Each structure stands twice: as structure tokens, then as C-alpha cells.
Amino acid sequence: MPGFEFFGEKERAEVQDVLDSGVLMRYGFDGMRNNHWKALELEEALTKRMEVNYAQLVSSGTAALTVALASAGIGAGDEVIMPTFTFVASFESILALGAVPVLVDVDNTLTLDPEAVENAITSKTKVIMPVHMCGSMANLKALKEICSKHKLILLEDACQAIGGSYEGKPLGSYGDLGCFSFDYVKTITCGEGGAVITNNKTYHKNADHYSDHGHDHIGKDRGAENHPFLGYNYRISELHAAVGLAQIKRLDEFLVIQKKTYTTLRNALSIIPEVTYRAVPEGGEENYSFLTIFLPTEDLARSAHKALGKAGVDACFYWYDNNWHYYKKWSHLTNLTSLGKIPNEVKEQMPDYNKADFSKSDHWLGRTISCLIKLSWTDEEVQNRADKMVNAIKSIL
């Protein structure tokens, strides 16, 4: 991770096809494009790789979450349960529809705590949205049981975990809907892009229309298409899809490299008894894009993170202080700071996060360090990194 490390002839060839045709839009211009339909090809490749019936490409991972929620009919006043540890896009997509983000604690998986989820459900809850942060997954079996019990939608945010699996199913395909991001720093990239996957025909049809101004895409005359309902522009371009089409064909290649590097680093750290690891639910396999460790205390985690930086071990993250990924720095959400008026439903229903008790999340994130796994490292570089990590962490214990 990320796939841009391996940009090469395959990506250039797919992009050149688009440039040669001169058609950068995914819809229309049939006579000009020499039968090149990169977005359609990538959607077909995604359905096969993710073992689902439908895939809808969109302009970003944030767009994917927004479109997925809209496709399931989520709107003003509906509550969506999400974790305290995620990317800001999670609550942005919810708020974009006038829905209400309900934050709950994470557990030692660093994803949604099923018990906390159960306790947060109200009569207005419509969706449970686990976020598979840093390449590993939530306890999807427990969450699915909760959804079945309360008749809720399970939406997997798998934007950071493409290629991982749970009970033999690709992450994103276990729930009712799944979302991916293909931005520049993801395991496979389009530069900018995202996708919604599902086995639900209605959700897919809605996503297809909603992401393109409500167009029904019936017939071959775009100007004559009808608009069954309101939609917006979340389209991906053919140029972005072309890059992704080359990258999806290389996903398994990338995963092999990531697992090998991850395993080398983890084996090296295994000599330090104070270092433990996030829990991976039984039946789950990470995509190995990050190695995530726990130190015994917050103070030791902070010291270890500083020591790693001083040792030249880059791309290691202490999420507890991170502006984008942990609730403590989301003052714009807490204070509902917005350029426009916030819907009444959101103002009236959203919990007061200034007073919220997320001490369980703090317990885990305060002790967490995640280290990115890069694709381009040589075996020698990986071993050198492993040695530096061991020495740096030992130095603060």
C-alpha cells in the first residue's frame, strides 16, 4: 500500500486508450469511444473479485458512502451508528443526507464494539456502519446478528481494507452494502474514485441513478433519459476508471507483497513481550496494509512513537492525536460548524459529544501505533526497518 508505488505500463496503456478515444466521460459518446468503457469494465472486474452481483463506481470513497446510504433510503433524521475511530468521511457522508451520526466505542479490534452498538440503538436507528480501519475488520458476525434482530442495514466501510476477508467472503461483501475508496494512497488507486458493491438489485439501481443526477440510463440517448428521483453528480471519469482497471488486476499481487512484509515485521517484534496486537475476529484475514500494535500504556505508546520517528522509521501513526481519524479532534462535528444551516433533525437528535464518555475507545487508541506497509520496499529495506523498530521500542521499555 499504496498502489501508486507500482504505476507502470499497464496503467499507462489503459489511460492511453481513453486519451486516444478522446472520451473522458463514462456515459454517452458511443460513436467516438471505439467501444472503450473503462468504468463498466472496472465494475465488472469488481463484481467478480468481490463476489457480488453489482458494483457502482463513483468519484471518491466519501461519495461511495453517501451514495450507498442514499440508495438504501437514508435521509433526514435517520440515525447511523459509526465508530469513534475512522476517517472524517464517515460522518460527512451521513450529514450530507441530513442523517445523524451516532458515535460508539471501539474494542480491541479497533472497530465497532458490538455491545456498544446494541446499547446505542434507538427507534430512529437505520444503519450500522462498521469501518474496517487499517486493513482489518469488525466482528461482522455479531454486527449482522444485531442488524437482523433490529431490522437494520449493515453497511461496510471497507475503504482501507480492500482484499481482506471474513468467513471466506471479501470485505465489503458481507453486509447489505460495501464501500471502497480508490484515492491516491489506497491499496489500489484510481487517483480519485470509489465504489459501492451489493447483492441487492434495488440498492444498485438506486445507486446507479442517484450518482448521475437521477438519470435512469435507459436507452442510448442520454438527452432522452428520465429522472425517477433526485440525484447528484458523483460520477467517476473514464481516466480515473482506466487507472483502477489496471490496478484491480494487480490487487492479489499487492496483497502477497503486503503479507510478506507484515509477517517479517511482526515476527521481528514478537521478541518483545510488551508488544501486543489488535484482535482480528475469528474467520477474518487482514489485507496487511498496516501493522498495528498495542503498547502497555498510553505513555509508553507515545514514547515508542517518538522513538520510531527518531530511528528513521517513517509512516507510523499515533491515531490518538490524529486530526482526521479520531473523535477527539473532530471539533467541527462536535460543534456542528458548517457554512450552511444544519438540519433541525441533526441539531435536535445528535448526542452532545462534548460530554460523551468514550473512555473505552481511549483505552485502546491511546496505546495504539499503526505502521504503513509499503509495496516498494526491498527485502533488505524491510529487514533494516524491522531491526530499527525492535531497537526503538526496546529503548523505551
mmCIF file with all atom_site columns, N, CA, C and O in Angstrom, residues 199-250:
data_model
loop_
_atom_site.group_PDB
_atom_site.id
_atom_site.type_symbol
_atom_site.label_atom_id
_atom_site.label_alt_id
_atom_site.label_comp_id
_atom_site.label_asym_id
_atom_site.label_entity_id
_atom_site.label_seq_id
_atom_site.pdbx_PDB_ins_code
_atom_site.Cartn_x
_atom_site.Cartn_y
_atom_site.Cartn_z
_atom_site.occupancy
_atom_site.B_iso_or_equiv
_atom_site.pdbx_formal_charge
_atom_site.auth_seq_id
_atom_site.auth_comp_id
_atom_site.auth_asym_id
_atom_site.auth_atom_id
_atom_site.pdbx_PDB_model_num
ATOM 1   N N  . ASN A 1 199 ? -25.426 -6.999 -3.288  1.00 0.00 ? 199 ASN A N  1
ATOM 2   C CA . ASN A 1 199 ? -26.181 -8.056 -3.960  1.00 0.00 ? 199 ASN A CA 1
ATOM 3   C C  . ASN A 1 199 ? -27.650 -7.670 -4.105  1.00 0.00 ? 199 ASN A C  1
ATOM 4   O O  . ASN A 1 199 ? -28.442 -8.449 -4.638  1.00 0.00 ? 199 ASN A O  1
ATOM 5   N N  . ASN A 1 200 ? -28.001 -6.468 -3.629  1.00 0.00 ? 200 ASN A N  1
ATOM 6   C CA . ASN A 1 200 ? -29.378 -6.011 -3.651  1.00 0.00 ? 200 ASN A CA 1
ATOM 7   C C  . ASN A 1 200 ? -29.638 -5.225 -4.933  1.00 0.00 ? 200 ASN A C  1
ATOM 8   O O  . ASN A 1 200 ? -29.065 -4.161 -5.147  1.00 0.00 ? 200 ASN A O  1
ATOM 9   N N  . LYS A 1 201 ? -30.518 -5.737 -5.772  1.00 0.00 ? 201 LYS A N  1
ATOM 10  C CA . LYS A 1 201 ? -30.782 -5.133 -7.083  1.00 0.00 ? 201 LYS A CA 1
ATOM 11  C C  . LYS A 1 201 ? -31.332 -3.717 -6.948  1.00 0.00 ? 201 LYS A C  1
ATOM 12  O O  . LYS A 1 201 ? -30.959 -2.818 -7.711  1.00 0.00 ? 201 LYS A O  1
ATOM 13  N N  . THR A 1 202 ? -32.215 -3.500 -5.981  1.00 0.00 ? 202 THR A N  1
ATOM 14  C CA . THR A 1 202 ? -32.810 -2.177 -5.798  1.00 0.00 ? 202 THR A CA 1
ATOM 15  C C  . THR A 1 202 ? -31.770 -1.160 -5.358  1.00 0.00 ? 202 THR A C  1
ATOM 16  O O  . THR A 1 202 ? -31.719 -0.034 -5.869  1.00 0.00 ? 202 THR A O  1
ATOM 17  N N  . TYR A 1 203 ? -30.929 -1.545 -4.405  1.00 0.00 ? 203 TYR A N  1
ATOM 18  C CA . TYR A 1 203 ? -29.873 -0.636 -3.960  1.00 0.00 ? 203 TYR A CA 1
ATOM 19  C C  . TYR A 1 203 ? -28.959 -0.253 -5.126  1.00 0.00 ? 203 TYR A C  1
ATOM 20  O O  . TYR A 1 203 ? -28.549 0.907  -5.265  1.00 0.00 ? 203 TYR A O  1
ATOM 21  N N  . HIS A 1 204 ? -28.627 -1.239 -5.941  1.00 0.00 ? 204 HIS A N  1
ATOM 22  C CA . HIS A 1 204 ? -27.741 -0.943 -7.075  1.00 0.00 ? 204 HIS A CA 1
ATOM 23  C C  . HIS A 1 204 ? -28.405 -0.005 -8.071  1.00 0.00 ? 204 HIS A C  1
ATOM 24  O O  . HIS A 1 204 ? -27.791 0.955  -8.554  1.00 0.00 ? 204 HIS A O  1
ATOM 25  N N  . LYS A 1 205 ? -29.660 -0.268 -8.389  1.00 0.00 ? 205 LYS A N  1
ATOM 26  C CA . LYS A 1 205 ? -30.376 0.598  -9.323  1.00 0.00 ? 205 LYS A CA 1
ATOM 27  C C  . LYS A 1 205 ? -30.442 2.021  -8.789  1.00 0.00 ? 205 LYS A C  1
ATOM 28  O O  . LYS A 1 205 ? -30.211 2.990  -9.527  1.00 0.00 ? 205 LYS A O  1
ATOM 29  N N  . ASN A 1 206 ? -30.737 2.146  -7.512  1.00 0.00 ? 206 ASN A N  1
ATOM 30  C CA . ASN A 1 206 ? -30.784 3.469  -6.894  1.00 0.00 ? 206 ASN A CA 1
ATOM 31  C C  . ASN A 1 206 ? -29.424 4.155  -6.951  1.00 0.00 ? 206 ASN A C  1
ATOM 32  O O  . ASN A 1 206 ? -29.322 5.355  -7.243  1.00 0.00 ? 206 ASN A O  1
ATOM 33  N N  . ALA A 1 207 ? -28.372 3.410  -6.660  1.00 0.00 ? 207 ALA A N  1
ATOM 34  C CA . ALA A 1 207 ? -27.016 3.976  -6.683  1.00 0.00 ? 207 ALA A CA 1
ATOM 35  C C  . ALA A 1 207 ? -26.631 4.427  -8.084  1.00 0.00 ? 207 ALA A C  1
ATOM 36  O O  . ALA A 1 207 ? -26.033 5.494  -8.270  1.00 0.00 ? 207 ALA A O  1
ATOM 37  N N  . ASP A 1 208 ? -26.981 3.629  -9.072  1.00 0.00 ? 208 ASP A N  1
ATOM 38  C CA . ASP A 1 208 ? -26.697 3.947  -10.466 1.00 0.00 ? 208 ASP A CA 1
ATOM 39  C C  . ASP A 1 208 ? -27.355 5.265  -10.867 1.00 0.00 ? 208 ASP A C  1
ATOM 40  O O  . ASP A 1 208 ? -26.734 6.127  -11.497 1.00 0.00 ? 208 ASP A O  1
ATOM 41  N N  . HIS A 1 209 ? -28.618 5.443  -10.482 1.00 0.00 ? 209 HIS A N  1
ATOM 42  C CA . HIS A 1 209 ? -29.349 6.660  -10.844 1.00 0.00 ? 209 HIS A CA 1
ATOM 43  C C  . HIS A 1 209 ? -28.889 7.863  -10.011 1.00 0.00 ? 209 HIS A C  1
ATOM 44  O O  . HIS A 1 209 ? -28.636 8.944  -10.538 1.00 0.00 ? 209 HIS A O  1
ATOM 45  N N  . TYR A 1 210 ? -28.818 7.648  -8.700  1.00 0.00 ? 210 TYR A N  1
ATOM 46  C CA . TYR A 1 210 ? -28.532 8.749  -7.765  1.00 0.00 ? 210 TYR A CA 1
ATOM 47  C C  . TYR A 1 210 ? -27.179 9.382  -8.046  1.00 0.00 ? 210 TYR A C  1
ATOM 48  O O  . TYR A 1 210 ? -27.013 10.600 -7.907  1.00 0.00 ? 210 TYR A O  1
ATOM 49  N N  . SER A 1 211 ? -26.206 8.575  -8.429  1.00 0.00 ? 211 SER A N  1
ATOM 50  C CA . SER A 1 211 ? -24.843 9.080  -8.635  1.00 0.00 ? 211 SER A CA 1
ATOM 51  C C  . SER A 1 211 ? -24.685 9.829  -9.946  1.00 0.00 ? 211 SER A C  1
ATOM 52  O O  . SER A 1 211 ? -23.618 10.383 -10.227 1.00 0.00 ? 211 SER A O  1
ATOM 53  N N  . ASP A 1 212 ? -25.748 9.895  -10.760 1.00 0.00 ? 212 ASP A N  1
ATOM 54  C CA . ASP A 1 212 ? -25.689 10.589 -12.045 1.00 0.00 ? 212 ASP A CA 1
ATOM 55  C C  . ASP A 1 212 ? -26.943 11.436 -12.240 1.00 0.00 ? 212 ASP A C  1
ATOM 56  O O  . ASP A 1 212 ? -27.699 11.264 -13.192 1.00 0.00 ? 212 ASP A O  1
ATOM 57  N N  . HIS A 1 213 ? -27.197 12.337 -11.297 1.00 0.00 ? 213 HIS A N  1
ATOM 58  C CA . HIS A 1 213 ? -28.286 13.308 -11.410 1.00 0.00 ? 213 HIS A CA 1
ATOM 59  C C  . HIS A 1 213 ? -29.670 12.665 -11.521 1.00 0.00 ? 213 HIS A C  1
ATOM 60  O O  . HIS A 1 213 ? -30.606 13.312 -11.993 1.00 0.00 ? 213 HIS A O  1
ATOM 61  N N  . GLY A 1 214 ? -29.795 11.404 -11.122 1.00 0.00 ? 214 GLY A N  1
ATOM 62  C CA . GLY A 1 214 ? -31.088 10.741 -11.215 1.00 0.00 ? 214 GLY A CA 1
ATOM 63  C C  . GLY A 1 214 ? -31.391 10.132 -12.576 1.00 0.00 ? 214 GLY A C  1
ATOM 64  O O  . GLY A 1 214 ? -32.491 9.610  -12.789 1.00 0.00 ? 214 GLY A O  1
ATOM 65  N N  . HIS A 1 215 ? -30.455 10.178 -13.504 1.00 0.00 ? 215 HIS A N  1
ATOM 66  C CA . HIS A 1 215 ? -30.656 9.570  -14.827 1.00 0.00 ? 215 HIS A CA 1
ATOM 67  C C  . HIS A 1 215 ? -31.012 8.088  -14.686 1.00 0.00 ? 215 HIS A C  1
ATOM 68  O O  . HIS A 1 215 ? -30.362 7.354  -13.934 1.00 0.00 ? 215 HIS A O  1
ATOM 69  N N  . ASP A 1 216 ? -31.999 7.638  -15.476 1.00 0.00 ? 216 ASP A N  1
ATOM 70  C CA . ASP A 1 216 ? -32.375 6.215  -15.398 1.00 0.00 ? 216 ASP A CA 1
ATOM 71  C C  . ASP A 1 216 ? -31.533 5.329  -16.308 1.00 0.00 ? 216 ASP A C  1
ATOM 72  O O  . ASP A 1 216 ? -31.590 4.106  -16.241 1.00 0.00 ? 216 ASP A O  1
ATOM 73  N N  . HIS A 1 217 ? -30.738 5.935  -17.204 1.00 0.00 ? 217 HIS A N  1
ATOM 74  C CA . HIS A 1 217 ? -29.811 5.199  -18.078 1.00 0.00 ? 217 HIS A CA 1
ATOM 75  C C  . HIS A 1 217 ? -30.523 4.162  -18.942 1.00 0.00 ? 217 HIS A C  1
ATOM 76  O O  . HIS A 1 217 ? -29.948 3.103  -19.249 1.00 0.00 ? 217 HIS A O  1
ATOM 77  N N  . ILE A 1 218 ? -31.741 4.470  -19.343 1.00 0.00 ? 218 ILE A N  1
ATOM 78  C CA . ILE A 1 218 ? -32.494 3.601  -20.245 1.00 0.00 ? 218 ILE A CA 1
ATOM 79  C C  . ILE A 1 218 ? -32.363 4.135  -21.665 1.00 0.00 ? 218 ILE A C  1
ATOM 80  O O  . ILE A 1 218 ? -32.594 5.319  -21.923 1.00 0.00 ? 218 ILE A O  1
ATOM 81  N N  . GLY A 1 219 ? -31.995 3.269  -22.598 1.00 0.00 ? 219 GLY A N  1
ATOM 82  C CA . GLY A 1 219 ? -31.808 3.673  -23.981 1.00 0.00 ? 219 GLY A CA 1
ATOM 83  C C  . GLY A 1 219 ? -30.408 4.179  -24.244 1.00 0.00 ? 219 GLY A C  1
ATOM 84  O O  . GLY A 1 219 ? -29.526 4.116  -23.389 1.00 0.00 ? 219 GLY A O  1
ATOM 85  N N  . LYS A 1 220 ? -30.195 4.719  -25.441 1.00 0.00 ? 220 LYS A N  1
ATOM 86  C CA . LYS A 1 220 ? -28.868 5.179  -25.838 1.00 0.00 ? 220 LYS A CA 1
ATOM 87  C C  . LYS A 1 220 ? -28.811 6.677  -26.121 1.00 0.00 ? 220 LYS A C  1
ATOM 88  O O  . LYS A 1 220 ? -27.806 7.178  -26.626 1.00 0.00 ? 220 LYS A O  1
ATOM 89  N N  . ASP A 1 221 ? -29.900 7.365  -25.804 1.00 0.00 ? 221 ASP A N  1
ATOM 90  C CA . ASP A 1 221 ? -29.945 8.813  -25.983 1.00 0.00 ? 221 ASP A CA 1
ATOM 91  C C  . ASP A 1 221 ? -29.976 9.452  -24.602 1.00 0.00 ? 221 ASP A C  1
ATOM 92  O O  . ASP A 1 221 ? -31.014 9.500  -23.946 1.00 0.00 ? 221 ASP A O  1
ATOM 93  N N  . ARG A 1 222 ? -28.818 9.931  -24.164 1.00 0.00 ? 222 ARG A N  1
ATOM 94  C CA . ARG A 1 222 ? -28.729 10.471 -22.806 1.00 0.00 ? 222 ARG A CA 1
ATOM 95  C C  . ARG A 1 222 ? -29.690 11.636 -22.593 1.00 0.00 ? 222 ARG A C  1
ATOM 96  O O  . ARG A 1 222 ? -30.261 11.808 -21.510 1.00 0.00 ? 222 ARG A O  1
ATOM 97  N N  . GLY A 1 223 ? -29.910 12.427 -23.628 1.00 0.00 ? 223 GLY A N  1
ATOM 98  C CA . GLY A 1 223 ? -30.803 13.561 -23.515 1.00 0.00 ? 223 GLY A CA 1
ATOM 99  C C  . GLY A 1 223 ? -32.258 13.183 -23.338 1.00 0.00 ? 223 GLY A C  1
ATOM 100 O O  . GLY A 1 223 ? -33.067 14.011 -22.900 1.00 0.00 ? 223 GLY A O  1
ATOM 101 N N  . ALA A 1 224 ? -32.593 11.940 -23.666 1.00 0.00 ? 224 ALA A N  1
ATOM 102 C CA . ALA A 1 224 ? -33.982 11.489 -23.549 1.00 0.00 ? 224 ALA A CA 1
ATOM 103 C C  . ALA A 1 224 ? -34.236 10.675 -22.281 1.00 0.00 ? 224 ALA A C  1
ATOM 104 O O  . ALA A 1 224 ? -35.356 10.196 -22.065 1.00 0.00 ? 224 ALA A O  1
ATOM 105 N N  . GLU A 1 225 ? -33.210 10.525 -21.467 1.00 0.00 ? 225 GLU A N  1
ATOM 106 C CA . GLU A 1 225 ? -33.384 9.720  -20.247 1.00 0.00 ? 225 GLU A CA 1
ATOM 107 C C  . GLU A 1 225 ? -34.285 10.438 -19.253 1.00 0.00 ? 225 GLU A C  1
ATOM 108 O O  . GLU A 1 225 ? -34.303 11.672 -19.175 1.00 0.00 ? 225 GLU A O  1
ATOM 109 N N  . ASN A 1 226 ? -35.028 9.637  -18.491 1.00 0.00 ? 226 ASN A N  1
ATOM 110 C CA . ASN A 1 226 ? -35.901 10.181 -17.458 1.00 0.00 ? 226 ASN A CA 1
ATOM 111 C C  . ASN A 1 226 ? -35.174 10.265 -16.117 1.00 0.00 ? 226 ASN A C  1
ATOM 112 O O  . ASN A 1 226 ? -34.076 9.715  -15.940 1.00 0.00 ? 226 ASN A O  1
ATOM 113 N N  . HIS A 1 227 ? -35.804 10.939 -15.167 1.00 0.00 ? 227 HIS A N  1
ATOM 114 C CA . HIS A 1 227 ? -35.251 11.117 -13.828 1.00 0.00 ? 227 HIS A CA 1
ATOM 115 C C  . HIS A 1 227 ? -36.286 10.668 -12.816 1.00 0.00 ? 227 HIS A C  1
ATOM 116 O O  . HIS A 1 227 ? -37.135 11.455 -12.394 1.00 0.00 ? 227 HIS A O  1
ATOM 117 N N  . PRO A 1 228 ? -36.254 9.389  -12.413 1.00 0.00 ? 228 PRO A N  1
ATOM 118 C CA . PRO A 1 228 ? -37.256 8.865  -11.476 1.00 0.00 ? 228 PRO A CA 1
ATOM 119 C C  . PRO A 1 228 ? -37.221 9.552  -10.113 1.00 0.00 ? 228 PRO A C  1
ATOM 120 O O  . PRO A 1 228 ? -38.219 9.580  -9.405  1.00 0.00 ? 228 PRO A O  1
ATOM 121 N N  . PHE A 1 229 ? -36.058 10.071 -9.726  1.00 0.00 ? 229 PHE A N  1
ATOM 122 C CA . PHE A 1 229 ? -35.932 10.766 -8.447  1.00 0.00 ? 229 PHE A CA 1
ATOM 123 C C  . PHE A 1 229 ? -34.724 11.702 -8.509  1.00 0.00 ? 229 PHE A C  1
ATOM 124 O O  . PHE A 1 229 ? -33.924 11.639 -9.443  1.00 0.00 ? 229 PHE A O  1
ATOM 125 N N  . LEU A 1 230 ? -34.609 12.554 -7.520  1.00 0.00 ? 230 LEU A N  1
ATOM 126 C CA . LEU A 1 230 ? -33.488 13.481 -7.455  1.00 0.00 ? 230 LEU A CA 1
ATOM 127 C C  . LEU A 1 230 ? -32.158 12.735 -7.330  1.00 0.00 ? 230 LEU A C  1
ATOM 128 O O  . LEU A 1 230 ? -32.070 11.707 -6.665  1.00 0.00 ? 230 LEU A O  1
ATOM 129 N N  . GLY A 1 231 ? -31.154 13.277 -7.962  1.00 0.00 ? 231 GLY A N  1
ATOM 130 C CA . GLY A 1 231 ? -29.821 12.719 -7.831  1.00 0.00 ? 231 GLY A CA 1
ATOM 131 C C  . GLY A 1 231 ? -28.788 13.830 -7.878  1.00 0.00 ? 231 GLY A C  1
ATOM 132 O O  . GLY A 1 231 ? -29.125 15.009 -8.013  1.00 0.00 ? 231 GLY A O  1
ATOM 133 N N  . TYR A 1 232 ? -27.516 13.450 -7.801  1.00 0.00 ? 232 TYR A N  1
ATOM 134 C CA . TYR A 1 232 ? -26.434 14.425 -7.796  1.00 0.00 ? 232 TYR A CA 1
ATOM 135 C C  . TYR A 1 232 ? -25.294 13.875 -8.630  1.00 0.00 ? 232 TYR A C  1
ATOM 136 O O  . TYR A 1 232 ? -25.363 12.752 -9.142  1.00 0.00 ? 232 TYR A O  1
ATOM 137 N N  . ASN A 1 233 ? -24.240 14.632 -8.780  1.00 0.00 ? 233 ASN A N  1
ATOM 138 C CA . ASN A 1 233 ? -23.130 14.189 -9.619  1.00 0.00 ? 233 ASN A CA 1
ATOM 139 C C  . ASN A 1 233 ? -22.018 13.591 -8.770  1.00 0.00 ? 233 ASN A C  1
ATOM 140 O O  . ASN A 1 233 ? -21.229 14.315 -8.162  1.00 0.00 ? 233 ASN A O  1
ATOM 141 N N  . TYR A 1 234 ? -21.982 12.263 -8.741  1.00 0.00 ? 234 TYR A N  1
ATOM 142 C CA . TYR A 1 234 ? -20.901 11.541 -8.067  1.00 0.00 ? 234 TYR A CA 1
ATOM 143 C C  . TYR A 1 234 ? -20.181 10.620 -9.058  1.00 0.00 ? 234 TYR A C  1
ATOM 144 O O  . TYR A 1 234 ? -19.621 9.597  -8.686  1.00 0.00 ? 234 TYR A O  1
ATOM 145 N N  . ARG A 1 235 ? -20.204 11.005 -10.349 1.00 0.00 ? 235 ARG A N  1
ATOM 146 C CA . ARG A 1 235 ? -19.634 10.141 -11.381 1.00 0.00 ? 235 ARG A CA 1
ATOM 147 C C  . ARG A 1 235 ? -18.109 10.058 -11.295 1.00 0.00 ? 235 ARG A C  1
ATOM 148 O O  . ARG A 1 235 ? -17.442 11.018 -10.919 1.00 0.00 ? 235 ARG A O  1
ATOM 149 N N  . ILE A 1 236 ? -17.586 8.918  -11.715 1.00 0.00 ? 236 ILE A N  1
ATOM 150 C CA . ILE A 1 236 ? -16.151 8.769  -11.940 1.00 0.00 ? 236 ILE A CA 1
ATOM 151 C C  . ILE A 1 236 ? -15.884 9.044  -13.415 1.00 0.00 ? 236 ILE A C  1
ATOM 152 O O  . ILE A 1 236 ? -16.773 8.870  -14.266 1.00 0.00 ? 236 ILE A O  1
ATOM 153 N N  . SER A 1 237 ? -14.687 9.499  -13.738 1.00 0.00 ? 237 SER A N  1
ATOM 154 C CA . SER A 1 237 ? -14.326 9.704  -15.150 1.00 0.00 ? 237 SER A CA 1
ATOM 155 C C  . SER A 1 237 ? -13.691 8.443  -15.715 1.00 0.00 ? 237 SER A C  1
ATOM 156 O O  . SER A 1 237 ? -13.220 7.565  -14.974 1.00 0.00 ? 237 SER A O  1
ATOM 157 N N  . GLU A 1 238 ? -13.657 8.370  -17.027 1.00 0.00 ? 238 GLU A N  1
ATOM 158 C CA . GLU A 1 238 ? -13.022 7.231  -17.693 1.00 0.00 ? 238 GLU A CA 1
ATOM 159 C C  . GLU A 1 238 ? -11.517 7.189  -17.429 1.00 0.00 ? 238 GLU A C  1
ATOM 160 O O  . GLU A 1 238 ? -10.929 6.112  -17.343 1.00 0.00 ? 238 GLU A O  1
ATOM 161 N N  . LEU A 1 239 ? -10.892 8.362  -17.289 1.00 0.00 ? 239 LEU A N  1
ATOM 162 C CA . LEU A 1 239 ? -9.455  8.386  -16.994 1.00 0.00 ? 239 LEU A CA 1
ATOM 163 C C  . LEU A 1 239 ? -9.166  7.737  -15.650 1.00 0.00 ? 239 LEU A C  1
ATOM 164 O O  . LEU A 1 239 ? -8.240  6.923  -15.523 1.00 0.00 ? 239 LEU A O  1
ATOM 165 N N  . HIS A 1 240 ? -9.940  8.106  -14.631 1.00 0.00 ? 240 HIS A N  1
ATOM 166 C CA . HIS A 1 240 ? -9.735  7.518  -13.314 1.00 0.00 ? 240 HIS A CA 1
ATOM 167 C C  . HIS A 1 240 ? -10.047 6.022  -13.335 1.00 0.00 ? 240 HIS A C  1
ATOM 168 O O  . HIS A 1 240 ? -9.317  5.207  -12.750 1.00 0.00 ? 240 HIS A O  1
ATOM 169 N N  . ALA A 1 241 ? -11.135 5.658  -13.999 1.00 0.00 ? 241 ALA A N  1
ATOM 170 C CA . ALA A 1 241 ? -11.504 4.242  -14.074 1.00 0.00 ? 241 ALA A CA 1
ATOM 171 C C  . ALA A 1 241 ? -10.435 3.429  -14.789 1.00 0.00 ? 241 ALA A C  1
ATOM 172 O O  . ALA A 1 241 ? -10.183 2.267  -14.445 1.00 0.00 ? 241 ALA A O  1
ATOM 173 N N  . ALA A 1 242 ? -9.801  4.020  -15.785 1.00 0.00 ? 242 ALA A N  1
ATOM 174 C CA . ALA A 1 242 ? -8.762  3.313  -16.539 1.00 0.00 ? 242 ALA A CA 1
ATOM 175 C C  . ALA A 1 242 ? -7.595  2.930  -15.637 1.00 0.00 ? 242 ALA A C  1
ATOM 176 O O  . ALA A 1 242 ? -7.073  1.806  -15.713 1.00 0.00 ? 242 ALA A O  1
ATOM 177 N N  . VAL A 1 243 ? -7.184  3.864  -14.775 1.00 0.00 ? 243 VAL A N  1
ATOM 178 C CA . VAL A 1 243 ? -6.101  3.554  -13.837 1.00 0.00 ? 243 VAL A CA 1
ATOM 179 C C  . VAL A 1 243 ? -6.531  2.418  -12.912 1.00 0.00 ? 243 VAL A C  1
ATOM 180 O O  . VAL A 1 243 ? -5.785  1.465  -12.672 1.00 0.00 ? 243 VAL A O  1
ATOM 181 N N  . GLY A 1 244 ? -7.755  2.513  -12.388 1.00 0.00 ? 244 GLY A N  1
ATOM 182 C CA . GLY A 1 244 ? -8.255  1.480  -11.485 1.00 0.00 ? 244 GLY A CA 1
ATOM 183 C C  . GLY A 1 244 ? -8.388  0.127  -12.149 1.00 0.00 ? 244 GLY A C  1
ATOM 184 O O  . GLY A 1 244 ? -8.194  -0.918 -11.512 1.00 0.00 ? 244 GLY A O  1
ATOM 185 N N  . LEU A 1 245 ? -8.727  0.123  -13.431 1.00 0.00 ? 245 LEU A N  1
ATOM 186 C CA . LEU A 1 245 ? -8.867  -1.146 -14.150 1.00 0.00 ? 245 LEU A CA 1
ATOM 187 C C  . LEU A 1 245 ? -7.547  -1.898 -14.201 1.00 0.00 ? 245 LEU A C  1
ATOM 188 O O  . LEU A 1 245 ? -7.500  -3.124 -14.032 1.00 0.00 ? 245 LEU A O  1
ATOM 189 N N  . ALA A 1 246 ? -6.458  -1.168 -14.407 1.00 0.00 ? 246 ALA A N  1
ATOM 190 C CA . ALA A 1 246 ? -5.136  -1.804 -14.377 1.00 0.00 ? 246 ALA A CA 1
ATOM 191 C C  . ALA A 1 246 ? -4.794  -2.254 -12.968 1.00 0.00 ? 246 ALA A C  1
ATOM 192 O O  . ALA A 1 246 ? -4.238  -3.343 -12.762 1.00 0.00 ? 246 ALA A O  1
ATOM 193 N N  . GLN A 1 247 ? -5.143  -1.443 -11.976 1.00 0.00 ? 247 GLN A N  1
ATOM 194 C CA . GLN A 1 247 ? -4.761  -1.744 -10.601 1.00 0.00 ? 247 GLN A CA 1
ATOM 195 C C  . GLN A 1 247 ? -5.537  -2.939 -10.021 1.00 0.00 ? 247 GLN A C  1
ATOM 196 O O  . GLN A 1 247 ? -4.960  -3.752 -9.284  1.00 0.00 ? 247 GLN A O  1
ATOM 197 N N  . ILE A 1 248 ? -6.816  -3.066 -10.325 1.00 0.00 ? 248 ILE A N  1
ATOM 198 C CA . ILE A 1 248 ? -7.600  -4.173 -9.756  1.00 0.00 ? 248 ILE A CA 1
ATOM 199 C C  . ILE A 1 248 ? -7.047  -5.512 -10.219 1.00 0.00 ? 248 ILE A C  1
ATOM 200 O O  . ILE A 1 248 ? -7.095  -6.512 -9.495  1.00 0.00 ? 248 ILE A O  1
ATOM 201 N N  . LYS A 1 249 ? -6.467  -5.543 -11.392 1.00 0.00 ? 249 LYS A N  1
ATOM 202 C CA . LYS A 1 249 ? -5.863  -6.773 -11.904 1.00 0.00 ? 249 LYS A CA 1
ATOM 203 C C  . LYS A 1 249 ? -4.583  -7.127 -11.138 1.00 0.00 ? 249 LYS A C  1
ATOM 204 O O  . LYS A 1 249 ? -4.096  -8.255 -11.234 1.00 0.00 ? 249 LYS A O  1
ATOM 205 N N  . ARG A 1 250 ? -4.064  -6.161 -10.365 1.00 0.00 ? 250 ARG A N  1
ATOM 206 C CA . ARG A 1 250 ? -2.821  -6.373 -9.623  1.00 0.00 ? 250 ARG A CA 1
ATOM 207 C C  . ARG A 1 250 ? -3.051  -6.510 -8.124  1.00 0.00 ? 250 ARG A C  1
ATOM 208 O O  . ARG A 1 250 ? -2.101  -6.651 -7.356  1.00 0.00 ? 250 ARG A O  1
#
